[in-house]
The first five atom37 places (N, CA, C, CB, O) and aatype in JSON, in Angstrom:
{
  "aatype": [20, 20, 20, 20, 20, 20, 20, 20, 20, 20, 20, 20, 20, 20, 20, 20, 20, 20, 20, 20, 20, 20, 20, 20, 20, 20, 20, 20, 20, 20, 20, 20, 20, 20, 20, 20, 20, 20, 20, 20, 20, 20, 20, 20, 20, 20, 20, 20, 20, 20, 20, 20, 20, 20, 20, 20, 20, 20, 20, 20, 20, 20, 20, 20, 20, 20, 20, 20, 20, 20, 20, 20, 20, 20, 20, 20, 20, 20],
  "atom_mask": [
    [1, 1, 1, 1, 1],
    [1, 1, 1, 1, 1],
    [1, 1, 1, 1, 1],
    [1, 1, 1, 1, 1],
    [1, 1, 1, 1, 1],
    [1, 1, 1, 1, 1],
    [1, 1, 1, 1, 1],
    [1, 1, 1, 1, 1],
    [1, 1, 1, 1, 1],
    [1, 1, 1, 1, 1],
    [1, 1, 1, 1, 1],
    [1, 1, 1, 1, 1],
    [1, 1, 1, 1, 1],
    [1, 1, 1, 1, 1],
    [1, 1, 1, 1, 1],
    [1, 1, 1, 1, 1],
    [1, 1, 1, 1, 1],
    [1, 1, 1, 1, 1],
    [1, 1, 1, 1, 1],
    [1, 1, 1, 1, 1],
    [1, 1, 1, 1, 1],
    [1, 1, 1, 1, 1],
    [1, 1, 1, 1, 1],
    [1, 1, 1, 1, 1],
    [1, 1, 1, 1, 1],
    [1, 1, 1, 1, 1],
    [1, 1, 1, 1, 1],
    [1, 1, 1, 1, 1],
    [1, 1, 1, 1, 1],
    [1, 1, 1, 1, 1],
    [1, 1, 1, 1, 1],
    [1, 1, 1, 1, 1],
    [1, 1, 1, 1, 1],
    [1, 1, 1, 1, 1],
    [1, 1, 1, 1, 1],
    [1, 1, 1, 1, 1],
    [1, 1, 1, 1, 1],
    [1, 1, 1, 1, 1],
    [1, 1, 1, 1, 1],
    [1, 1, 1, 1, 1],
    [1, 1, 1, 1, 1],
    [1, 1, 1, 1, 1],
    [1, 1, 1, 1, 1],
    [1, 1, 1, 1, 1],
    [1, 1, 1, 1, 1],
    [1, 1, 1, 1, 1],
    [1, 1, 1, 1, 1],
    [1, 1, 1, 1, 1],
    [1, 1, 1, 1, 1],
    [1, 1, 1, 1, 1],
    [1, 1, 1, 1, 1],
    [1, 1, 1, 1, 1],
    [1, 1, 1, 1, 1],
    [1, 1, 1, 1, 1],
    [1, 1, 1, 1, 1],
    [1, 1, 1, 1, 1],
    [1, 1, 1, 1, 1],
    [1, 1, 1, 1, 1],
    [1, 1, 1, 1, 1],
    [1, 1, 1, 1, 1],
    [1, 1, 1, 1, 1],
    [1, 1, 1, 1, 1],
    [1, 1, 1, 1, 1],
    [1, 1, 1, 1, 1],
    [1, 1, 1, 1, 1],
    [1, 1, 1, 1, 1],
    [1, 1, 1, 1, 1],
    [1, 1, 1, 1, 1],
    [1, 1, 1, 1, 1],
    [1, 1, 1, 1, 1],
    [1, 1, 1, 1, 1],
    [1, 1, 1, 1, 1],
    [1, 1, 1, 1, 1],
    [1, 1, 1, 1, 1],
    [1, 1, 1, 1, 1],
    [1, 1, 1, 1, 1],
    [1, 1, 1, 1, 1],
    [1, 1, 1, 1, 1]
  ],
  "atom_positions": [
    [[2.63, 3.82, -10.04], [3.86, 3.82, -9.3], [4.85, 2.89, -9.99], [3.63, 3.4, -7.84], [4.8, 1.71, -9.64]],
    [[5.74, 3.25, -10.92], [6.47, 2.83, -11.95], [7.84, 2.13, -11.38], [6.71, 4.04, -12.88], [8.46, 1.07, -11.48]],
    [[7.92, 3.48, -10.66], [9.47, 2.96, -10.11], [9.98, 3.3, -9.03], [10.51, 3.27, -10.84], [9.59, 4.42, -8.69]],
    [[10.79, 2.77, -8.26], [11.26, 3.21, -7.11], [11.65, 4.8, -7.01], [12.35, 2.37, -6.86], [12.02, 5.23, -8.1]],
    [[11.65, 5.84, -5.87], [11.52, 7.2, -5.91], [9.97, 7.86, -6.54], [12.78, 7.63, -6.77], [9.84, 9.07, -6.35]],
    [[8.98, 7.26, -7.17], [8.37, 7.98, -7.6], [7.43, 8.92, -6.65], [7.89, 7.3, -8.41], [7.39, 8.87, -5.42]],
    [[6.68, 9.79, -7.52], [5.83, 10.8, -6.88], [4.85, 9.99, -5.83], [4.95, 11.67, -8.06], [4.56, 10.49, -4.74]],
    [[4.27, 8.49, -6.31], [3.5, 7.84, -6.01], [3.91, 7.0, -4.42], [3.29, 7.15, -7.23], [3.16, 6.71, -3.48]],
    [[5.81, 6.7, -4.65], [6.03, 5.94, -3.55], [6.32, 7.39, -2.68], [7.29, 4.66, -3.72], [5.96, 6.93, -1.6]],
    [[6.59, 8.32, -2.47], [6.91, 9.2, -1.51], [5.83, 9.64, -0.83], [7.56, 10.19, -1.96], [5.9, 9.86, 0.38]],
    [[4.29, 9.88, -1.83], [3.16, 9.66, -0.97], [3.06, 8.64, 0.0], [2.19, 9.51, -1.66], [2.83, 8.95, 1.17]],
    [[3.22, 7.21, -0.41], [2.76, 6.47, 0.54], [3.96, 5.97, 1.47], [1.97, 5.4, -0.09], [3.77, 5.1, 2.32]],
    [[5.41, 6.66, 1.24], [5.72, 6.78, 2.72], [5.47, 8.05, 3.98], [7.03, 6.6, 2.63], [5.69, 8.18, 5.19]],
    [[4.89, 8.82, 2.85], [4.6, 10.05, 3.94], [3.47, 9.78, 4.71], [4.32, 11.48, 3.29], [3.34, 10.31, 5.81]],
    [[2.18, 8.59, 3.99], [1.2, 8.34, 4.6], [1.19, 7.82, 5.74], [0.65, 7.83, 4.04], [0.47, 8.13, 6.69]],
    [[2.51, 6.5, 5.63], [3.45, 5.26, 6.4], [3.66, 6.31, 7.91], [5.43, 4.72, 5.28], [3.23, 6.11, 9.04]],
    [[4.34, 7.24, 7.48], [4.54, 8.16, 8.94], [3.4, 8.51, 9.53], [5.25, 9.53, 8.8], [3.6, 9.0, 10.64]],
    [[2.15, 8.44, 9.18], [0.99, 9.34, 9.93], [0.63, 7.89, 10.7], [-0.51, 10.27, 8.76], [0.66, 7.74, 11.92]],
    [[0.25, 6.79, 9.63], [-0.39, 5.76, 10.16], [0.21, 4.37, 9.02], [-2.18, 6.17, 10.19], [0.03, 4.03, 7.85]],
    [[0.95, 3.91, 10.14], [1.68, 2.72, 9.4], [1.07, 1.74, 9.08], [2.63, 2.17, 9.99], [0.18, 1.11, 9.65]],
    [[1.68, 1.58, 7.93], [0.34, 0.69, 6.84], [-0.53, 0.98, 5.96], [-0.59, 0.17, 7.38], [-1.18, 0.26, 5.2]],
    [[-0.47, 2.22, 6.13], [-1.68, 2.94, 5.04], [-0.88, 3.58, 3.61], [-2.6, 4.53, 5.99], [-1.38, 4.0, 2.57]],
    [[0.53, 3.45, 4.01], [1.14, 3.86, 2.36], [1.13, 2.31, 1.54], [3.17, 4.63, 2.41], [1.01, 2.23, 0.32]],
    [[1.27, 1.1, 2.48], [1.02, -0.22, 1.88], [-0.52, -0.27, 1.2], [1.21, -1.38, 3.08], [-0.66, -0.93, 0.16]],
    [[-1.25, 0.16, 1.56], [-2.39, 0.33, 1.77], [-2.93, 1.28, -0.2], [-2.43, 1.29, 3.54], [-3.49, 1.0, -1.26]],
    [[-2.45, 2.04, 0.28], [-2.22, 3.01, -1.01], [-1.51, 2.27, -2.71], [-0.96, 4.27, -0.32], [-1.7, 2.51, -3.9]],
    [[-0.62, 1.26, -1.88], [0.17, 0.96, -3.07], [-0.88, -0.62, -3.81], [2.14, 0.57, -2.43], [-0.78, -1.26, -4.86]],
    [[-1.75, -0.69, -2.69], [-2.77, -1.91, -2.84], [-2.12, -3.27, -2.5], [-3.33, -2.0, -4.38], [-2.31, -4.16, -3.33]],
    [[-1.54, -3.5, -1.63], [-0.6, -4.25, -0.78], [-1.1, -4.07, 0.72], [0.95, -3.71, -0.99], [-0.56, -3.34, 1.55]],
    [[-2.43, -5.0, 0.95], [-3.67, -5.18, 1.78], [-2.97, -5.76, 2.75], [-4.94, -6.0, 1.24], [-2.77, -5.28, 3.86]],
    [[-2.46, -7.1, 2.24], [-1.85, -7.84, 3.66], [-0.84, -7.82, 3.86], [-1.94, -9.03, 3.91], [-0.38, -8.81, 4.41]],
    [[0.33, -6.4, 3.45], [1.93, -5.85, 4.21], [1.37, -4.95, 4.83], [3.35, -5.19, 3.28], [1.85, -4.89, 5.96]],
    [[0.11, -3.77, 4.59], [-0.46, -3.16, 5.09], [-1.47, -3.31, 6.61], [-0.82, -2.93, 4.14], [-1.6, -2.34, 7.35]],
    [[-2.06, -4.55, 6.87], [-2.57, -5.17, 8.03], [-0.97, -5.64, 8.61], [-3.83, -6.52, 7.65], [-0.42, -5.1, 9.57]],
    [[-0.52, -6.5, 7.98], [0.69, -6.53, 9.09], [1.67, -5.55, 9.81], [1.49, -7.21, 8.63], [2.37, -5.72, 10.81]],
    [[1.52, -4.5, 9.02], [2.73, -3.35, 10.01], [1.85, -2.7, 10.8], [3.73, -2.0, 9.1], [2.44, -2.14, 11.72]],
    [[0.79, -2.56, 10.81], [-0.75, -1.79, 10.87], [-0.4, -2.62, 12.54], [-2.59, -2.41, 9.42], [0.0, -2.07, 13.57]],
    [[-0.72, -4.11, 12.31], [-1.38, -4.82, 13.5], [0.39, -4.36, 14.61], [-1.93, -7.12, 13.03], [0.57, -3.69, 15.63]],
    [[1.25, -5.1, 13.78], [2.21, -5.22, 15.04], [2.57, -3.81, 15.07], [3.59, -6.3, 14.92], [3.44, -3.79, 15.95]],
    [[2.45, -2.87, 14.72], [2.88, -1.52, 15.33], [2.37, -0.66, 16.24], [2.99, -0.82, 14.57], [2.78, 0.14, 17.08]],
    [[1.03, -1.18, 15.69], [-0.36, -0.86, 16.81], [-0.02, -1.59, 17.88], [-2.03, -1.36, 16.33], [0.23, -0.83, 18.81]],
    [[0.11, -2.89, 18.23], [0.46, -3.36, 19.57], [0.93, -3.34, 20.14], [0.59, -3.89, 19.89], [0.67, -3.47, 21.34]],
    [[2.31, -3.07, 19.42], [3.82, -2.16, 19.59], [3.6, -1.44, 20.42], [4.43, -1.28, 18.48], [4.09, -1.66, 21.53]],
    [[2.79, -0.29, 20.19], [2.65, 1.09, 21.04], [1.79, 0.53, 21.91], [2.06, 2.53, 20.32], [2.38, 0.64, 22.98]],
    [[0.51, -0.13, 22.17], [0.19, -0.34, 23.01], [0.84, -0.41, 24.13], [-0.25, -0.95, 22.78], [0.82, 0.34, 25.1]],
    [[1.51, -1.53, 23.89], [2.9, -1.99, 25.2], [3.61, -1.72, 25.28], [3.54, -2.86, 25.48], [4.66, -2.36, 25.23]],
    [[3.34, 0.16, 25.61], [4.42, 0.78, 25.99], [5.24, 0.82, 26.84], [4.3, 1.47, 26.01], [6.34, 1.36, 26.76]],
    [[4.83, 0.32, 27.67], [5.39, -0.15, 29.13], [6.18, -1.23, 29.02], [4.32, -0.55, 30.16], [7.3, -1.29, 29.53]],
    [[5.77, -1.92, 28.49], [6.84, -3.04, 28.52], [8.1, -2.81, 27.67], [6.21, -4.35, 28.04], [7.74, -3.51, 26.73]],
    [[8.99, -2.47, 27.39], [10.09, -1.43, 26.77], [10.08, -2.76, 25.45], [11.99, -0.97, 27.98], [9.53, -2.57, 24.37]],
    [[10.58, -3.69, 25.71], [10.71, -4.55, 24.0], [9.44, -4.62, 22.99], [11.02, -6.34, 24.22], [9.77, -4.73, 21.81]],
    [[8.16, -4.59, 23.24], [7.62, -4.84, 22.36], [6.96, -3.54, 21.9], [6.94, -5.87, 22.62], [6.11, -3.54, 21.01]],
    [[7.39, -2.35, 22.58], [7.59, -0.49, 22.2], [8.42, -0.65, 21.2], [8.37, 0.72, 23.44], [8.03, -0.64, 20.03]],
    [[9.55, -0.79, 21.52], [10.93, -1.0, 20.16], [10.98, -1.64, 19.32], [12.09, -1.4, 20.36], [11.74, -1.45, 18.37]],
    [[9.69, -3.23, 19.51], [9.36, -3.54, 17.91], [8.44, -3.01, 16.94], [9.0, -4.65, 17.8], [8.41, -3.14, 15.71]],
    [[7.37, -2.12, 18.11], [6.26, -1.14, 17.17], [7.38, -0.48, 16.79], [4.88, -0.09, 17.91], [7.46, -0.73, 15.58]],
    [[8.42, 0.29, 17.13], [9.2, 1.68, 16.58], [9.62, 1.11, 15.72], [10.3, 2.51, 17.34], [9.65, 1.69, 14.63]],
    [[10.22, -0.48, 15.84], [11.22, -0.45, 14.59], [10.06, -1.22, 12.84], [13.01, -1.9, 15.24], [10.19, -0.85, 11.67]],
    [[9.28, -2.06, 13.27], [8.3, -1.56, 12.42], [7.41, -0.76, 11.55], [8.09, -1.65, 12.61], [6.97, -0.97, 10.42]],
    [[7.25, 0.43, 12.56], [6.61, 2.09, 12.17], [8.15, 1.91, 11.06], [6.51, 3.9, 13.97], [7.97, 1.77, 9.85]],
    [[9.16, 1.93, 11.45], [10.0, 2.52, 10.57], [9.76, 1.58, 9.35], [11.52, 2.64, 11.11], [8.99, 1.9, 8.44]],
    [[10.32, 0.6, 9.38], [10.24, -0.52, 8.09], [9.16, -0.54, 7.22], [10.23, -1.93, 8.53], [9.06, -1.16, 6.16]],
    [[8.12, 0.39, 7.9], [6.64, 0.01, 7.36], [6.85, 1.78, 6.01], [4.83, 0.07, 9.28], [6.36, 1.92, 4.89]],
    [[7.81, 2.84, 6.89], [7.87, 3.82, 5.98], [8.78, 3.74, 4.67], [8.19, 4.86, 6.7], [8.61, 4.3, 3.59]],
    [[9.93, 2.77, 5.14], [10.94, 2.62, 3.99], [10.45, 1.59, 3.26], [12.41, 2.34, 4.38], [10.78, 1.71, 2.08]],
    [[9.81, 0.64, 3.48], [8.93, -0.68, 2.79], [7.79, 0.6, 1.66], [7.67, -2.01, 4.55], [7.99, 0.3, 0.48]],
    [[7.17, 1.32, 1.72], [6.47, 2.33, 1.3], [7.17, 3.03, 0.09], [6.23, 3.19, 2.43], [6.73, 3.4, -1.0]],
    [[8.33, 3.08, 0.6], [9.74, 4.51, -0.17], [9.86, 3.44, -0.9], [11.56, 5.36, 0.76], [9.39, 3.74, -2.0]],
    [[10.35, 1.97, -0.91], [11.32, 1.41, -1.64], [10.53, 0.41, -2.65], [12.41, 0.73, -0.69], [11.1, -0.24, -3.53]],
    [[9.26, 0.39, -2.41], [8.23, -0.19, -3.32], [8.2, -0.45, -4.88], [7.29, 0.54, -3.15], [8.1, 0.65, -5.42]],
    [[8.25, -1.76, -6.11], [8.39, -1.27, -7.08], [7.73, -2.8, -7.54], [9.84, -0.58, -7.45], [8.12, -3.89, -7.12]],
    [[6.67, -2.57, -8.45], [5.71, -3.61, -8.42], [6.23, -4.66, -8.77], [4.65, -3.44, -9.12], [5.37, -5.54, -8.7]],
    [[7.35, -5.13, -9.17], [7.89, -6.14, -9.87], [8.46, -6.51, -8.6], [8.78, -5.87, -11.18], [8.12, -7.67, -8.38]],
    [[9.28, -6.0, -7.54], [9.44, -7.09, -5.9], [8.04, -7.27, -5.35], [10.48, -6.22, -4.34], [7.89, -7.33, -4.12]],
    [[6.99, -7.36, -6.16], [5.39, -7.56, -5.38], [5.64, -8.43, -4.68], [4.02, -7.97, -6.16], [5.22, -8.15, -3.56]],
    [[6.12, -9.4, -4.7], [6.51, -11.09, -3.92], [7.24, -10.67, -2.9], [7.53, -12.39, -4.84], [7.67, -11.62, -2.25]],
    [[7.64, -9.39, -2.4], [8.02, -9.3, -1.18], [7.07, -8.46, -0.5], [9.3, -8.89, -1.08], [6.22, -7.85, -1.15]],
    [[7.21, -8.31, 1.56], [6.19, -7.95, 1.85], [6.54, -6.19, 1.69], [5.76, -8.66, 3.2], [5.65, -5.36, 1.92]]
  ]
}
């Protein structure tokens, strides 16, 4: 995964949409991958409670464009 747009990052945001964290996951970025993983999962848990629903949603999202916008040289970011 060379560069931003590649064949490689569009897989692992398409993965990001099924189950967030797993295109981090793909790119071998273990612990951005447990973190969108954990708070998005809890996210939805607490669905009921309307704010911490809308931080899983807005996570799920960040976790797909964090996936898209990937390029090994920002490795130092999550």
């Amino acid at each position: 995964m060379s560069q931003q747009g590649s064949a490689g990052n569009v897989i692992a945001a398409i993965a990001s949409l099924f189950f967030p964290g797993l295109g981090q996951l793909l790119q071998g970025r273990i612990l951005a991958a447990l973190m969108f993983f954990l708070v998005t999962v809890v996210g939805y848990a607490l669905w009921w409670l309307i704010v911490p629903a809308v931080i899983g949603a807005i996570f799920h999202l960040w976790s797909i464009i964090d996936a898209a916008r990937f390029t090994p040289d920002s490795a130092h970011n999550l």
